[in-house]
PDB file of C-alpha atoms in Angstrom:
ATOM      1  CA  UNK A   1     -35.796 269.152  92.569  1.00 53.00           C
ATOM      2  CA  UNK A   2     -33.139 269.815  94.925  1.00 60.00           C
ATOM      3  CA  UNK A   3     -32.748 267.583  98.187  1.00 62.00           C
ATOM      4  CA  UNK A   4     -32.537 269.569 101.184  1.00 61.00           C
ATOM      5  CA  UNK A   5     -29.296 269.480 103.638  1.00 68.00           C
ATOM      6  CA  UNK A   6     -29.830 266.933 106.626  1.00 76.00           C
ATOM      7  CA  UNK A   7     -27.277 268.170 108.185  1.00 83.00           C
ATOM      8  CA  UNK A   8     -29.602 269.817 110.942  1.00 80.00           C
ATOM      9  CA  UNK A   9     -31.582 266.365 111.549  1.00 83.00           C
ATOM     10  CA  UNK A  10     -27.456 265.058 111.944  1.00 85.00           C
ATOM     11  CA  UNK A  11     -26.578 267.333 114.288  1.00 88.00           C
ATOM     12  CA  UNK A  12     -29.845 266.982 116.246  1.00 87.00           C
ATOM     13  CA  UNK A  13     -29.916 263.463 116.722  1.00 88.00           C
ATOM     14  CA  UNK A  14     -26.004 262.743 117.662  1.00 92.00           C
ATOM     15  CA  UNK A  15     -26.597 265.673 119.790  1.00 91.00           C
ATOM     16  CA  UNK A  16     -29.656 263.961 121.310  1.00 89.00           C
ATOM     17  CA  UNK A  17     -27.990 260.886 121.773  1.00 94.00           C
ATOM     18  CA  UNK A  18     -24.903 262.520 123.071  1.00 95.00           C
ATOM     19  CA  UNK A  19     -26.845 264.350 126.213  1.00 94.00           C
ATOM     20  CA  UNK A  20     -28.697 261.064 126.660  1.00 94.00           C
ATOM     21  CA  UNK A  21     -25.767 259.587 127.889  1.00 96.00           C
ATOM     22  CA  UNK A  22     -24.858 263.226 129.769  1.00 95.00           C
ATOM     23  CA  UNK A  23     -28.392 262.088 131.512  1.00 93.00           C
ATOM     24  CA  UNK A  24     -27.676 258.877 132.454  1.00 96.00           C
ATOM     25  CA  UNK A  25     -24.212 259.512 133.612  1.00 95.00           C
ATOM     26  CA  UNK A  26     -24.891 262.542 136.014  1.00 92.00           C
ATOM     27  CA  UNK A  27     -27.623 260.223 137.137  1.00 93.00           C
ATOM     28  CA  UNK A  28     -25.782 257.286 138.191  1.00 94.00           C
ATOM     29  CA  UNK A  29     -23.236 259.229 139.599  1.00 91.00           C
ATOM     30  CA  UNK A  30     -25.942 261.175 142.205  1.00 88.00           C
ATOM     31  CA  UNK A  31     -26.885 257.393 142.232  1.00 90.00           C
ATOM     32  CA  UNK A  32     -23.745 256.417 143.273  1.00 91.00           C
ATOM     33  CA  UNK A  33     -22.924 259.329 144.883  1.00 88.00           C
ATOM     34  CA  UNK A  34     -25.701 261.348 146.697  1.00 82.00           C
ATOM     35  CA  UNK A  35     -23.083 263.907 148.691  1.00 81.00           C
ATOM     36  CA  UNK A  36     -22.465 264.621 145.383  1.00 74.00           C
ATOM     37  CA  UNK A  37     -21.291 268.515 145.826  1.00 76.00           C
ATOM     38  CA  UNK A  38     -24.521 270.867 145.178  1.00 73.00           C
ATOM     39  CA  UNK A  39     -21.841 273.424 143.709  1.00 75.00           C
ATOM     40  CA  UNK A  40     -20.430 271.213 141.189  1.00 81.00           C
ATOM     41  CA  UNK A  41     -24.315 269.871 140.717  1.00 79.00           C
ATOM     42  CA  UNK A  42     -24.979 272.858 139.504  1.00 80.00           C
ATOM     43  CA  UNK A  43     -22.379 273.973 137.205  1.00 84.00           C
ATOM     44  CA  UNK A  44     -22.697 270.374 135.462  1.00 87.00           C
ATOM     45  CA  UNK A  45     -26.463 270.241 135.362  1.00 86.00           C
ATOM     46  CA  UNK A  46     -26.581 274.350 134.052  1.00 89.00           C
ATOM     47  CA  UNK A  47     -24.132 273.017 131.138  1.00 92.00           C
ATOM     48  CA  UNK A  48     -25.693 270.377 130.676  1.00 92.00           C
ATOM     49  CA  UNK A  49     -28.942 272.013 130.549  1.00 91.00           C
ATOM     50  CA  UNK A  50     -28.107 274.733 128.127  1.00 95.00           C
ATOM     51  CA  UNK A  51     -26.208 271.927 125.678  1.00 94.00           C
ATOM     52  CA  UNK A  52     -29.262 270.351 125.570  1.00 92.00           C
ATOM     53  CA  UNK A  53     -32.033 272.985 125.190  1.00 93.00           C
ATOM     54  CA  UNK A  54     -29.986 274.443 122.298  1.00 94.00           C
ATOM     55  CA  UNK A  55     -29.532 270.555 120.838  1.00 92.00           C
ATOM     56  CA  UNK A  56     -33.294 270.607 121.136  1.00 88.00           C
ATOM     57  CA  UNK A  57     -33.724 273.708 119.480  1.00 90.00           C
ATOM     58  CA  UNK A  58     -31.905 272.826 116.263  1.00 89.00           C
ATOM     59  CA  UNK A  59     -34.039 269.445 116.426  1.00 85.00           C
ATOM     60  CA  UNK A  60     -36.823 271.825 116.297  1.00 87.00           C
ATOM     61  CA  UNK A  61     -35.994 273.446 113.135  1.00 86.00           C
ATOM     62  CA  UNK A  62     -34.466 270.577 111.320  1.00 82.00           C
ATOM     63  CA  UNK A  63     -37.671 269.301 110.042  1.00 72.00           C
ATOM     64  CA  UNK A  64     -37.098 265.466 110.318  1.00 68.00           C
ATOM     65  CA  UNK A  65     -39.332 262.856 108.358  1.00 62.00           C
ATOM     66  CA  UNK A  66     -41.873 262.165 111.210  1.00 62.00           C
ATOM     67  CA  UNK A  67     -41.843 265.485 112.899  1.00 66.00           C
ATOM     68  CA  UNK A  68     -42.408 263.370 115.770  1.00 71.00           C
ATOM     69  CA  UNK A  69     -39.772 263.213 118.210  1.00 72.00           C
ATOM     70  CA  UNK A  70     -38.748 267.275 117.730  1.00 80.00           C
ATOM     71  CA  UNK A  71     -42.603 267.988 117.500  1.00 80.00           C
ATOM     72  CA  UNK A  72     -42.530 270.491 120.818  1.00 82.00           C
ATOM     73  CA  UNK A  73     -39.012 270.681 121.391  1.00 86.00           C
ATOM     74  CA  UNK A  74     -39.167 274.721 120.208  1.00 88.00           C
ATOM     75  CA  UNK A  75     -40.773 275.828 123.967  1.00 89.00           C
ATOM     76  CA  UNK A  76     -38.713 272.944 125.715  1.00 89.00           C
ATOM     77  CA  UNK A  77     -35.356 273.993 124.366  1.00 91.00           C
ATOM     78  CA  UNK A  78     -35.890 277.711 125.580  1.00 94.00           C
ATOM     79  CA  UNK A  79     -37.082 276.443 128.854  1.00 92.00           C
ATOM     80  CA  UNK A  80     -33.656 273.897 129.550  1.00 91.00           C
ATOM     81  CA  UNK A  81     -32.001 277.192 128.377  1.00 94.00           C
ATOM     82  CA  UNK A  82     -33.224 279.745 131.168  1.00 92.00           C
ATOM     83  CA  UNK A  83     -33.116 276.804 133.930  1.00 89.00           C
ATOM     84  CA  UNK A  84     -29.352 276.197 132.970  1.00 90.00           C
ATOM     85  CA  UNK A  85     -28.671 279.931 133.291  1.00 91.00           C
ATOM     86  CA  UNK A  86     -30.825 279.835 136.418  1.00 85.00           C
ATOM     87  CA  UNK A  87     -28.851 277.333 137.992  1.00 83.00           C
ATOM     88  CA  UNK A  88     -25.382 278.949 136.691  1.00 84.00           C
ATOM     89  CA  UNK A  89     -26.626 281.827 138.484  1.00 83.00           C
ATOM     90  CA  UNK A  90     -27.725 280.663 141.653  1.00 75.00           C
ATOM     91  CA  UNK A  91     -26.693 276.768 142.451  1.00 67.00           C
ATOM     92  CA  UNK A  92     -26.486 276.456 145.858  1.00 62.00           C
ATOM     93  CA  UNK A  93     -29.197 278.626 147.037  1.00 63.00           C
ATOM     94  CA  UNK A  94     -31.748 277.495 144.673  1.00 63.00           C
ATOM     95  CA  UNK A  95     -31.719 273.634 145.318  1.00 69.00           C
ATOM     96  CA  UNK A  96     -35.532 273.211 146.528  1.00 72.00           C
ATOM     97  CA  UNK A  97     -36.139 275.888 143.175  1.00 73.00           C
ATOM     98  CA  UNK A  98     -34.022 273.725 140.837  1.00 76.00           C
ATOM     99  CA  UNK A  99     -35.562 270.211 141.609  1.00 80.00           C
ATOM    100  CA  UNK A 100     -39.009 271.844 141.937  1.00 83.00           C
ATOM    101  CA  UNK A 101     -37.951 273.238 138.472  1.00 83.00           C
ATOM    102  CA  UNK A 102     -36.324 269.973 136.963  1.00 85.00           C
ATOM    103  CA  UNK A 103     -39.240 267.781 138.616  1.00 89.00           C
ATOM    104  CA  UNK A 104     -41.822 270.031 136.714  1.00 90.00           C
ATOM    105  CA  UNK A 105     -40.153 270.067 133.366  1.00 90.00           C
ATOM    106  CA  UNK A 106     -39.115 266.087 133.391  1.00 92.00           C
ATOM    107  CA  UNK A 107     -42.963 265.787 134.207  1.00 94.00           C
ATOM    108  CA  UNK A 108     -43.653 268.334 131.176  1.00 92.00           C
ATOM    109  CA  UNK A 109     -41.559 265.781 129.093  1.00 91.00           C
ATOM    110  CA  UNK A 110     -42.936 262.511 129.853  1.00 94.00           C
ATOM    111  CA  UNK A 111     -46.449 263.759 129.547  1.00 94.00           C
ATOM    112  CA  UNK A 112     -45.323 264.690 125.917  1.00 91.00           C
ATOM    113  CA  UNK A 113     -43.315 261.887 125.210  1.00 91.00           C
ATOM    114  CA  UNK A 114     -46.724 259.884 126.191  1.00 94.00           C
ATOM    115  CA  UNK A 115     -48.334 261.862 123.438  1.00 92.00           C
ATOM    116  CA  UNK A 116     -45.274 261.052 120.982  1.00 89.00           C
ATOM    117  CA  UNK A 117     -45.612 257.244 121.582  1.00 92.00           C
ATOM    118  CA  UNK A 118     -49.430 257.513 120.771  1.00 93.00           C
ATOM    119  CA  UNK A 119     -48.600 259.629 118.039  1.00 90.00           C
ATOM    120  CA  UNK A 120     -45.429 257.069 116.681  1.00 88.00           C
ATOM    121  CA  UNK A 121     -48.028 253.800 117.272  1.00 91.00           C
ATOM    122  CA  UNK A 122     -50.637 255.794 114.954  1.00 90.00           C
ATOM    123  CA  UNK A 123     -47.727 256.143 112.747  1.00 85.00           C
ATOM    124  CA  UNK A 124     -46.821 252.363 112.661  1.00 88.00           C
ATOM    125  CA  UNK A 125     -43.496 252.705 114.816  1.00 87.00           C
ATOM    126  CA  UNK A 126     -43.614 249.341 116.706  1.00 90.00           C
ATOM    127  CA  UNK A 127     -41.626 250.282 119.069  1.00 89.00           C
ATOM    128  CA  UNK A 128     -43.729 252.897 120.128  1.00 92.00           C
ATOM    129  CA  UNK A 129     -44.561 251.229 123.911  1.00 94.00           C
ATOM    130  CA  UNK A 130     -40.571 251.565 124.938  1.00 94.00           C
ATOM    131  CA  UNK A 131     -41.104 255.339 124.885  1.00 93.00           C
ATOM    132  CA  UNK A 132     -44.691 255.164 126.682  1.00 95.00           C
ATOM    133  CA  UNK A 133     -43.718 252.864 129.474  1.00 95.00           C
ATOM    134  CA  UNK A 134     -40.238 254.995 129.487  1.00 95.00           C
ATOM    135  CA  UNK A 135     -42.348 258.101 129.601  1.00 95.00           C
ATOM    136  CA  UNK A 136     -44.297 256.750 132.597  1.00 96.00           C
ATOM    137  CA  UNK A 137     -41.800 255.672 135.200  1.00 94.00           C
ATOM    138  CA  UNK A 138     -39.800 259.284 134.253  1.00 94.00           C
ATOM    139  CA  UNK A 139     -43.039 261.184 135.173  1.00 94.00           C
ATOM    140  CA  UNK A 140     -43.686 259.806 138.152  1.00 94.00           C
ATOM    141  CA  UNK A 141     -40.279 260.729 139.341  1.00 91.00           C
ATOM    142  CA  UNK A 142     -40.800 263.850 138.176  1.00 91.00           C
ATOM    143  CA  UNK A 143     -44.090 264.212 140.066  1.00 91.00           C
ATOM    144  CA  UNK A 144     -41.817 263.049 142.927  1.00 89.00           C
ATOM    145  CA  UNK A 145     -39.296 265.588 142.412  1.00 87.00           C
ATOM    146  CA  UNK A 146     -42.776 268.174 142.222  1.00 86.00           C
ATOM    147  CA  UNK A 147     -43.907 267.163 145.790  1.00 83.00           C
ATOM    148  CA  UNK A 148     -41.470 266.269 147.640  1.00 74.00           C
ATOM    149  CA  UNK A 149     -38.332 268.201 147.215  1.00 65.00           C
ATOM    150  CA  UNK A 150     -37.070 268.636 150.919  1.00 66.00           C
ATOM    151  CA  UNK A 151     -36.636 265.345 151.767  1.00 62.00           C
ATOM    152  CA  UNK A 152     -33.447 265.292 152.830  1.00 63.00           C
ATOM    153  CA  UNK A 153     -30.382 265.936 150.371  1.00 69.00           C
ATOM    154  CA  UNK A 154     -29.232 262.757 150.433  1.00 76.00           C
ATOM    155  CA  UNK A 155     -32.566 261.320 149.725  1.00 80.00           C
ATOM    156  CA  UNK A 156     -32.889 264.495 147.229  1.00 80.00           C
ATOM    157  CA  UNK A 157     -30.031 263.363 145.210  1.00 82.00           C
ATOM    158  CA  UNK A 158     -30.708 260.245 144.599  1.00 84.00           C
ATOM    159  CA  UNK A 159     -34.225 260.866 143.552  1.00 86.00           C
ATOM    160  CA  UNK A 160     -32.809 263.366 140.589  1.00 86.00           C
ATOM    161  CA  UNK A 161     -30.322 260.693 139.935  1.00 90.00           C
ATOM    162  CA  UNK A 162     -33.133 258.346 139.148  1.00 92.00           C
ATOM    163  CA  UNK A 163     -35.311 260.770 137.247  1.00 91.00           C
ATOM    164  CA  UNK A 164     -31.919 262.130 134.832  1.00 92.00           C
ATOM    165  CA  UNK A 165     -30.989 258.438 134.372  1.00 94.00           C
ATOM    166  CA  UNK A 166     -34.999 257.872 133.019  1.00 94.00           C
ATOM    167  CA  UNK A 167     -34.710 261.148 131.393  1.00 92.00           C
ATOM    168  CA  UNK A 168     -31.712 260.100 129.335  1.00 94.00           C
ATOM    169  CA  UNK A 169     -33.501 257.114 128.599  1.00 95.00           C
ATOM    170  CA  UNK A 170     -36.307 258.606 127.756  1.00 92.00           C
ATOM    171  CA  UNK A 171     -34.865 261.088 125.381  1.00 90.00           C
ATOM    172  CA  UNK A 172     -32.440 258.257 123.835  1.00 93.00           C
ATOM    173  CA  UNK A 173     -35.535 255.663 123.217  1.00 93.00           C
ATOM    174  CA  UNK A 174     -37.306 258.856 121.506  1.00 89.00           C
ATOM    175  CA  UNK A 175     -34.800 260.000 119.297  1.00 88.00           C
ATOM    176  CA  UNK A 176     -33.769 256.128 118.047  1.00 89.00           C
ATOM    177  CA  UNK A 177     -37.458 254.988 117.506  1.00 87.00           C
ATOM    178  CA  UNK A 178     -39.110 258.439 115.837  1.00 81.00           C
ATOM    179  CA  UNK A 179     -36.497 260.530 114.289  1.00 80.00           C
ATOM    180  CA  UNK A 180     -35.435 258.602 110.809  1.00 75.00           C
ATOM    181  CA  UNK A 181     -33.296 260.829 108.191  1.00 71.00           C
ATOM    182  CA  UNK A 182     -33.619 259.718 104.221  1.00 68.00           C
ATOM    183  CA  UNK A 183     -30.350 261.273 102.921  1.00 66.00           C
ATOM    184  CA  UNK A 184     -32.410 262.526  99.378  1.00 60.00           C
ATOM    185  CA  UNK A 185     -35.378 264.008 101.647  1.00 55.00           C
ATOM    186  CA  UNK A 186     -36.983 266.635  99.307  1.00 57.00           C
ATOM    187  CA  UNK A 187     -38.340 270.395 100.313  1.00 53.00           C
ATOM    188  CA  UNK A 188     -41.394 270.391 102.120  1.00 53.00           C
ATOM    189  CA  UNK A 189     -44.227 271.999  99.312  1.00 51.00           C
ATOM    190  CA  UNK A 190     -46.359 274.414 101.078  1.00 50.00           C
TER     191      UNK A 190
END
């Protein structure tokens, strides 16, 4: 029987890994930096956004071992998609929009992350607790983010900082632990 291409799974998890880092850097810079520009903001975030969505739809359709860690990453990657064009579109005048927006989907996330460490414990990853307690902190910034989006830009900023540096995190602990590619993976049967 023929072994199908991993080259999708490849491609999937380097690119997960690779906007990881995106995450965590654009988060310790508004860290670092909370008069970050709202302009540049924007145009980095709406790349970074769009990179990643389109990363997470190929994860979708790569059909990796576990089918864990890509599981719901089909209505995710469509969503980072239309808030990086959003943002593109409209930085500056959007900002209470976009982290309203952002706050809402890194919520989204961790809430399915939680259900992906469940799922990877069930599944006998042991290192299924560094994406629930990962998971947790990210969502409560994101419920943060949800609620209390006009407190101040400074104060702003360094909240999203926090919650893309978790979110990186978050996505990076995910795709090390749960996605695992066996270079002679056969066809699925149906």
């Amino acid at each position: 029987m023929k072994t199908r291409s991993i080259m999708p799974m490849r491609i999937a998890k380097i690119g997960y890994i690779i906007a990881s880092i995106a995450f965590c850097i654009v988060g310790v810079l508004l860290i670092l930096y909370p008069d970050f520009s709202i302009a540049l903001f924007g145009d980095i975030c709406s790349i970074l956004l769009i990179c990643f969505g389109a990363i997470r739809l190929i994860g979708y359709f790569s059909k990796d071992l576990y089918r864990l860690a890509f599981q719901y990453d089909l209505a995710f990657g469509i969503i980072l998609i239309a808030l990086g064009f959003a943002i593109l579109i409209h930085p500056e005048s959007m900002m209470l929009l976009i982290c309203f927006a952002l706050g809402l989907f890194i919520l989204a996330d961790s809430l399915f992350k939680i259900r992906i460490a469940f799922d990877s414990k069930n599944f006998g990853i042991r290192e299924w607790w560094l994406i629930l307690s990962t998971a947790v902190f990210t969502g409560i910034l994101g419920f943060i983010l949800i609620f209390y989006p006009n407190q101040g830009s400074r104060i702003l900023m360094f909240i999203l900082g926090f919650s893309f540096l978790l979110e990186g995190i978050l996505n990076f602990i995910t795709v090390i632990t749960a996605v695992k590619i066996i270079t002679y993976q056969k066809p699925d049967v149906n």
